[in-house]
Coordinates of C-alpha atoms and ligand atoms in Angstrom, one line a residue:
M1 CA 0.0 0.0 0.0
T2 CA 1.2 3.5 -0.8
I3 CA 0.2 6.8 0.7
N4 CA -3.3 7.7 -0.3
Y5 CA -3.7 11.2 1.0
V6 CA -2.4 13.5 3.7
D7 CA -4.4 16.0 5.7
I8 CA -2.8 18.6 8.0
V9 CA -3.9 20.5 11.0
C10 CA -1.8 23.6 11.5
G11 CA -1.9 26.7 13.8
L12 CA -2.4 30.0 12.0
S13 CA -1.5 32.2 15.0
W14 CA 0.9 31.9 18.0
G15 CA -0.1 28.4 19.2
D16 CA -3.0 27.6 21.5
E17 CA -5.6 27.7 18.7
A18 CA -7.4 24.5 19.6
K19 CA -5.5 22.2 17.2
G20 CA -5.9 19.3 19.6
K21 CA -9.7 19.6 19.4
I22 CA -9.6 19.6 15.6
T23 CA -7.2 16.7 15.3
S24 CA -9.3 14.9 17.8
Q25 CA -12.5 15.3 15.8
L26 CA -10.8 14.3 12.6
S27 CA -9.3 11.2 14.3
L28 CA -12.8 10.2 15.4
S29 CA -13.9 10.0 11.7
G30 CA -12.0 6.8 11.4
Q31 CA -10.4 7.6 8.1
Y32 CA -6.7 7.9 9.2
D33 CA -4.1 5.2 9.5
Y34 CA -1.5 7.4 11.2
V35 CA -1.5 10.7 13.1
C36 CA 1.9 12.3 13.0
R37 CA 3.8 15.2 14.6
W38 CA 6.5 16.8 12.4
A39 CA 8.2 19.3 14.7
G40 CA 8.8 20.6 18.2
G41 CA 8.9 18.7 21.4
N42 CA 7.4 19.0 24.9
N43 CA 7.2 22.8 24.5
A44 CA 3.7 22.1 23.1
G45 CA 0.6 21.3 25.1
H46 CA -2.4 19.7 23.5
T47 CA -5.7 19.5 25.3
V48 CA -8.2 16.9 24.2
Y49 CA -11.6 16.0 25.7
I50 CA -12.5 12.3 25.5
K51 CA -16.1 11.6 26.6
G52 CA -16.1 14.8 28.6
E53 CA -12.8 14.0 30.4
K54 CA -9.8 16.4 29.8
F55 CA -6.5 15.0 28.8
K56 CA -3.2 16.8 28.1
T57 CA -0.3 15.7 26.1
H58 CA 3.0 17.5 25.2
L59 CA 4.7 15.2 22.7
V60 CA 2.5 12.2 21.7
P61 CA 0.2 12.9 18.8
S62 CA -3.6 13.0 19.6
G63 CA -4.2 9.8 17.5
I64 CA -3.2 7.8 20.6
F65 CA -6.6 8.6 22.1
Y66 CA -8.4 6.9 19.2
G67 CA -6.3 3.8 18.8
I68 CA -4.4 5.2 15.8
K69 CA -0.7 4.7 15.2
S70 CA 0.9 7.9 16.5
V71 CA 4.2 8.9 15.0
I72 CA 6.8 11.3 16.4
G73 CA 8.7 12.3 13.2
P74 CA 12.3 12.9 12.3
G75 CA 11.9 16.7 12.8
C76 CA 10.8 16.4 16.4
V77 CA 12.9 16.6 19.6
V78 CA 12.3 14.2 22.5
N79 CA 13.0 14.7 26.2
L80 CA 13.4 11.1 27.5
K81 CA 12.0 11.7 31.0
S82 CA 9.1 13.8 29.8
F83 CA 8.2 11.3 27.1
L84 CA 8.3 8.3 29.5
S85 CA 6.1 10.1 32.0
E86 CA 3.6 10.9 29.2
V87 CA 3.6 7.2 28.2
K88 CA 2.9 6.3 31.8
Y89 CA 0.1 8.8 32.1
L90 CA -1.5 7.5 28.9
N91 CA -1.1 3.9 30.0
N92 CA -2.7 4.6 33.3
A93 CA -5.6 6.2 31.6
G94 CA -6.1 3.0 29.6
F95 CA -4.8 4.0 26.1
D96 CA -2.7 1.6 24.0
T97 CA 0.8 3.1 24.1
S98 CA 2.2 0.4 21.9
L99 CA 0.8 2.5 19.0
I100 CA 3.4 5.2 19.7
K101 CA 6.2 5.3 17.2
I102 CA 9.3 7.5 17.1
S103 CA 11.5 8.1 14.2
P104 CA 15.1 7.1 15.0
K105 CA 16.2 10.3 13.3
A106 CA 14.4 12.5 16.0
H107 CA 16.8 14.3 18.3
L108 CA 17.2 13.9 22.0
V109 CA 16.7 16.8 24.4
T110 CA 19.4 16.4 27.0
E111 CA 19.6 17.7 30.6
K112 CA 22.3 20.2 29.3
H113 CA 19.8 21.5 26.7
V114 CA 17.3 22.1 29.4
R115 CA 19.9 23.8 31.7
D116 CA 21.0 26.0 28.8
D117 CA 17.4 27.1 28.1
R118 CA 17.3 28.4 31.6
K119 CA 20.2 30.8 31.0
E120 CA 19.9 34.5 30.5
T121 CA 19.9 34.5 26.6
Y122 CA 16.9 32.2 26.5
I123 CA 15.1 33.7 29.5
K124 CA 15.1 37.1 27.6
L125 CA 13.2 35.3 24.8
G126 CA 10.5 33.9 27.2
T127 CA 10.9 30.3 26.0
T128 CA 9.1 27.4 27.6
A129 CA 12.5 26.4 29.2
R130 CA 12.2 22.8 27.9
G131 CA 15.5 22.9 26.1
I132 CA 14.0 23.1 22.6
G133 CA 16.2 25.9 21.2
P134 CA 19.5 24.4 22.5
C135 CA 18.5 21.0 21.2
Y136 CA 17.8 22.2 17.6
A137 CA 21.0 24.2 17.8
S138 CA 23.0 21.0 18.6
K139 CA 21.2 19.3 15.7
A140 CA 22.0 22.1 13.2
S141 CA 25.6 22.3 14.3
R142 CA 25.8 18.5 13.9
H143 CA 26.8 17.5 17.4
G144 CA 23.3 16.5 18.5
V145 CA 22.2 13.0 19.7
R146 CA 19.6 11.1 17.8
V147 CA 17.0 9.1 19.8
S148 CA 18.2 5.8 18.2
S149 CA 21.2 5.8 20.6
V150 CA 19.0 5.5 23.6
E151 CA 18.2 2.1 25.0
E152 CA 15.1 3.1 26.8
L153 CA 13.4 4.2 23.6
K154 CA 14.2 1.1 21.7
E155 CA 10.7 -0.3 21.8
Y156 CA 9.3 2.8 20.2
M157 CA 11.8 3.1 17.3
W158 CA 10.0 3.0 13.9
D159 CA 11.7 3.6 10.6
E160 CA 9.0 2.3 8.2
E161 CA 7.2 4.1 5.4
L162 CA 3.9 5.8 6.0
Q163 CA 0.9 4.2 4.2
G164 CA -2.7 4.9 3.6
N165 CA -4.4 8.1 5.0
I166 CA -2.2 10.3 7.1
L167 CA -3.2 13.1 9.5
C168 CA -0.4 15.5 10.5
E169 CA -0.8 17.4 13.7
G170 CA 1.0 20.8 13.9
A171 CA 2.5 22.2 17.0
Q172 CA 2.9 25.9 17.9
G173 CA 1.7 28.2 15.1
F174 CA 2.4 30.1 12.0
W175 CA 3.8 33.2 13.8
L176 CA 6.1 31.2 16.0
D177 CA 7.8 29.7 12.9
L178 CA 11.6 30.1 12.9
D179 CA 11.5 31.9 9.6
Y180 CA 8.2 33.6 9.6
G181 CA 7.7 34.6 13.2
N182 CA 8.9 37.8 15.0
Y183 CA 12.6 36.5 15.2
P184 CA 14.1 35.9 17.7
Y185 CA 10.8 35.6 19.6
V186 CA 10.1 32.4 17.8
T187 CA 10.4 28.7 18.4
S188 CA 13.3 26.7 16.8
S189 CA 11.4 24.6 14.2
A190 CA 9.3 25.0 11.1
T191 CA 5.6 25.2 12.0
L192 CA 4.3 25.8 8.5
P193 CA 2.6 22.8 7.0
Y194 CA 5.1 22.4 4.2
A195 CA 7.5 21.1 6.8
S196 CA 5.2 18.1 7.5
C197 CA 6.8 16.5 4.3
S198 CA 9.8 15.7 6.5
L199 CA 7.6 12.9 7.8
G200 CA 8.2 11.1 4.5
F201 CA 5.7 12.0 1.8
P202 CA 5.8 14.3 -1.3
P203 CA 3.9 17.6 -1.2
Q204 CA 1.6 16.4 -4.0
K205 CA 0.0 14.0 -1.5
I206 CA -1.4 16.8 0.6
R207 CA -5.2 17.1 0.3
K208 CA -6.6 19.4 3.0
I209 CA -5.0 21.9 5.2
Y210 CA -7.0 22.7 8.3
G211 CA -5.9 26.0 9.8
A212 CA -6.7 26.7 13.4
A213 CA -7.2 30.2 14.9
K214 CA -9.3 31.9 17.5
V215 CA -11.7 34.9 17.2
Y216 CA -9.2 36.8 19.3
D217 CA -5.4 36.5 19.4
T218 CA -3.3 35.3 22.3
R219 CA 0.5 35.1 22.9
S220 CA 2.3 33.1 25.6
G221 CA 5.8 34.2 26.2
I222 CA 7.6 37.4 25.3
D223 CA 7.0 39.2 22.0
P224 CA 7.3 43.0 21.4
E225 CA 4.3 42.7 19.1
F226 CA 2.3 41.8 22.3
P227 CA 3.5 44.3 24.8
E228 CA 2.9 43.9 28.6
S229 CA 0.5 46.9 28.4
L230 CA -2.1 44.7 26.8
L231 CA -2.5 43.1 30.2
D232 CA -3.8 46.5 31.5
D233 CA -6.6 46.8 28.9
E234 CA -9.9 46.1 30.7
D235 CA -11.8 44.6 27.8
L236 CA -8.9 42.4 26.8
A237 CA -8.5 41.3 30.5
L238 CA -12.2 40.2 30.5
V239 CA -11.6 38.1 27.3
G240 CA -8.5 36.6 28.9
E241 CA -10.3 35.7 32.1
A242 CA -13.4 34.3 30.3
G243 CA -11.2 32.3 27.9
E244 CA -8.9 31.0 30.7
E245 CA -5.9 32.2 28.7
Y246 CA -3.1 30.4 30.7
G247 CA -0.4 28.2 29.2
V248 CA -1.0 24.4 29.2
T249 CA 2.7 23.8 29.5
T250 CA 3.9 26.7 31.6
G251 CA 0.8 28.1 33.4
R252 CA 1.8 31.6 32.3
R253 CA -0.9 34.3 31.7
R254 CA -1.2 34.8 28.0
K255 CA -1.4 38.3 26.4
V256 CA -4.6 38.8 24.6
N257 CA -5.3 41.1 21.7
W258 CA -8.1 41.6 19.2
L259 CA -7.9 39.3 16.1
N260 CA -5.4 40.7 13.7
M261 CA -7.1 40.1 10.3
D262 CA -4.1 41.2 8.3
K263 CA -1.9 38.5 9.9
L264 CA -4.7 35.9 9.6
V265 CA -5.1 36.5 5.9
K266 CA -1.3 36.1 5.5
S267 CA -1.0 33.0 7.5
I268 CA -4.0 31.4 5.7
N269 CA -2.5 32.2 2.3
L270 CA 1.1 31.2 3.0
S271 CA 0.2 28.0 4.9
G272 CA -2.1 26.9 2.1
T273 CA -5.1 26.6 4.4
T274 CA -8.1 25.2 2.7
N275 CA -10.4 24.9 5.8
V276 CA -10.2 27.5 8.6
I277 CA -11.6 26.8 12.0
L278 CA -12.1 29.9 14.3
S279 CA -12.6 28.8 17.9
K280 CA -13.7 30.4 21.1
V281 CA -16.7 32.3 19.7
D282 CA -18.5 31.6 22.9
I283 CA -15.9 33.7 24.8
L284 CA -16.5 36.9 22.9
E285 CA -20.2 36.3 23.3
S286 CA -19.9 35.8 27.1
V287 CA -18.2 39.2 27.5
N288 CA -20.4 40.7 24.7
I289 CA -17.5 42.6 23.0
Y290 CA -16.8 42.1 19.3
K291 CA -13.7 43.6 17.7
F292 CA -10.9 42.9 15.2
S293 CA -8.1 44.9 13.7
Y294 CA -7.8 45.3 9.9
K295 CA -5.5 47.5 7.9
G296 CA -4.2 49.0 11.1
A297 CA -7.6 50.0 12.6
I298 CA -9.7 48.4 15.3
I299 CA -13.2 47.8 14.1
N300 CA -16.1 47.4 16.6
F301 CA -19.2 45.3 15.9
N302 CA -22.6 45.2 17.7
S303 CA -23.0 41.4 17.5
I304 CA -21.1 38.2 16.9
D305 CA -23.1 37.8 13.6
D306 CA -21.9 41.2 12.3
M307 CA -18.3 40.3 13.2
K308 CA -18.6 36.9 11.5
W309 CA -20.0 38.4 8.3
S310 CA -17.2 40.8 8.1
I311 CA -14.6 38.1 8.8
N312 CA -16.2 36.0 6.0
D313 CA -16.2 38.8 3.6
I314 CA -12.5 39.6 4.1
L315 CA -11.3 36.0 4.0
N316 CA -13.5 35.1 1.0
L317 CA -12.1 38.1 -0.9
E318 CA -8.4 37.7 0.1
C319 CA -7.8 34.0 0.5
E320 CA -7.8 32.2 -2.8
L321 CA -7.2 28.7 -1.6
L322 CA -9.7 28.8 1.2
K323 CA -12.8 26.6 0.8
T324 CA -14.6 26.7 4.2
I325 CA -14.8 28.9 7.2
T326 CA -16.1 27.3 10.4
Y327 CA -16.7 28.8 13.8
S328 CA -16.6 26.9 17.0
S329 CA -18.2 27.7 20.4
S330 CA -17.1 24.7 22.4
P331 CA -13.7 23.4 23.8
Q332 CA -14.9 19.9 23.2
K333 CA -16.1 19.9 19.6
I334 CA -16.0 22.0 16.4
Ligands
IMP1 P1 10.4 27.5 22.9 O1 9.7 26.8 21.8 O2 10.3 26.9 24.2 O3 11.9 27.8 22.5 O4 9.7 28.9 23.0 C1 9.8 29.9 22.1 C2 8.5 30.8 22.0 O5 7.5 30.0 21.5 C3 8.1 31.3 23.3 O6 7.5 32.6 23.1 C4 7.0 30.3 23.7 O7 6.1 30.9 24.6 C5 6.4 30.0 22.4 N1 5.8 28.6 22.3 C6 6.5 27.4 22.2 N2 5.6 26.4 22.1 C7 4.4 26.9 22.3 C8 3.1 26.4 22.3 O8 2.9 25.1 22.2 N3 2.0 27.2 22.5 C9 2.2 28.6 22.6 N4 3.4 29.1 22.5 C10 4.5 28.3 22.4
MG2 MG1 -1.1 24.1 22.6

């Protein structure tokens, strides 16, 4: 059997766009043979609800919750301790962890990488302090350590070819990409969907690209485009509280801003998004404030319907590859 098609879920913003929810719902459809992660490590935090119960993972793809082979690809970085504790957590919860596969080409995040990520140069960047930047630096400078050299990961090593229908689960988001983000306030890997081809398929196999965003923007960590002063804005503070905007991985309070439509248009177009899902509509409704920024101005709306119409108009006009726009009002389903 060869590869039939590849669908991708990617973040269009700064992470925390409910990718886990989308991957989860797609996995449930039963059409996929593999769910794969192509980049990042335990800096990510994916929240998934299974029958009303909340689960959090950092590295293992969400396919694991649905009995689907879950691949940690060659472009990922693996912290041994964190991975093994995640396996234990999943095992205790009754999931079949024998479905977890790791590419032997993935790199190992060492204790030294973690220590280095806690030093001044990285603290200034507001990283998740998981050793991600130092690990990718070791990899790029060719003195890194691949996971294949670790005895404790032997049972998870998997170097076969992907087959059938593949779902790729992005981590972080478009504006955290090493090339496209606000460098150096970025993560150290490629978050754009093109990078998923590193899992082992040609770009022609890509069928749908699901792009995830929210109806307002959030940013965990440091970024001059999201100044601390945003935390003082009363309306934005209401949105942040209602939306429980705290990091899954770090517990830090996220900076909140009105949806930046110019950036959203760009990330949809450059990622190749065919289906966009805008989550957390219920949060704006709960505070009854509806705004976005477009061409440098903040625009106010009287109702969520007015705001949605305006978003649809702009995206339909400016995003050539986009086929559907979906709004979601629940953390549990689209
Ligand atoms: P690093 O990936 O730990 O090096 O962090 C670099 C930047 O990316 C910091 O601003 C982090 O807050 C941000 N970041 C990394 N992973 C995630 C994520 O999964 N969600 C949101 N922000 C993230
Ligand atoms: Mg996340």
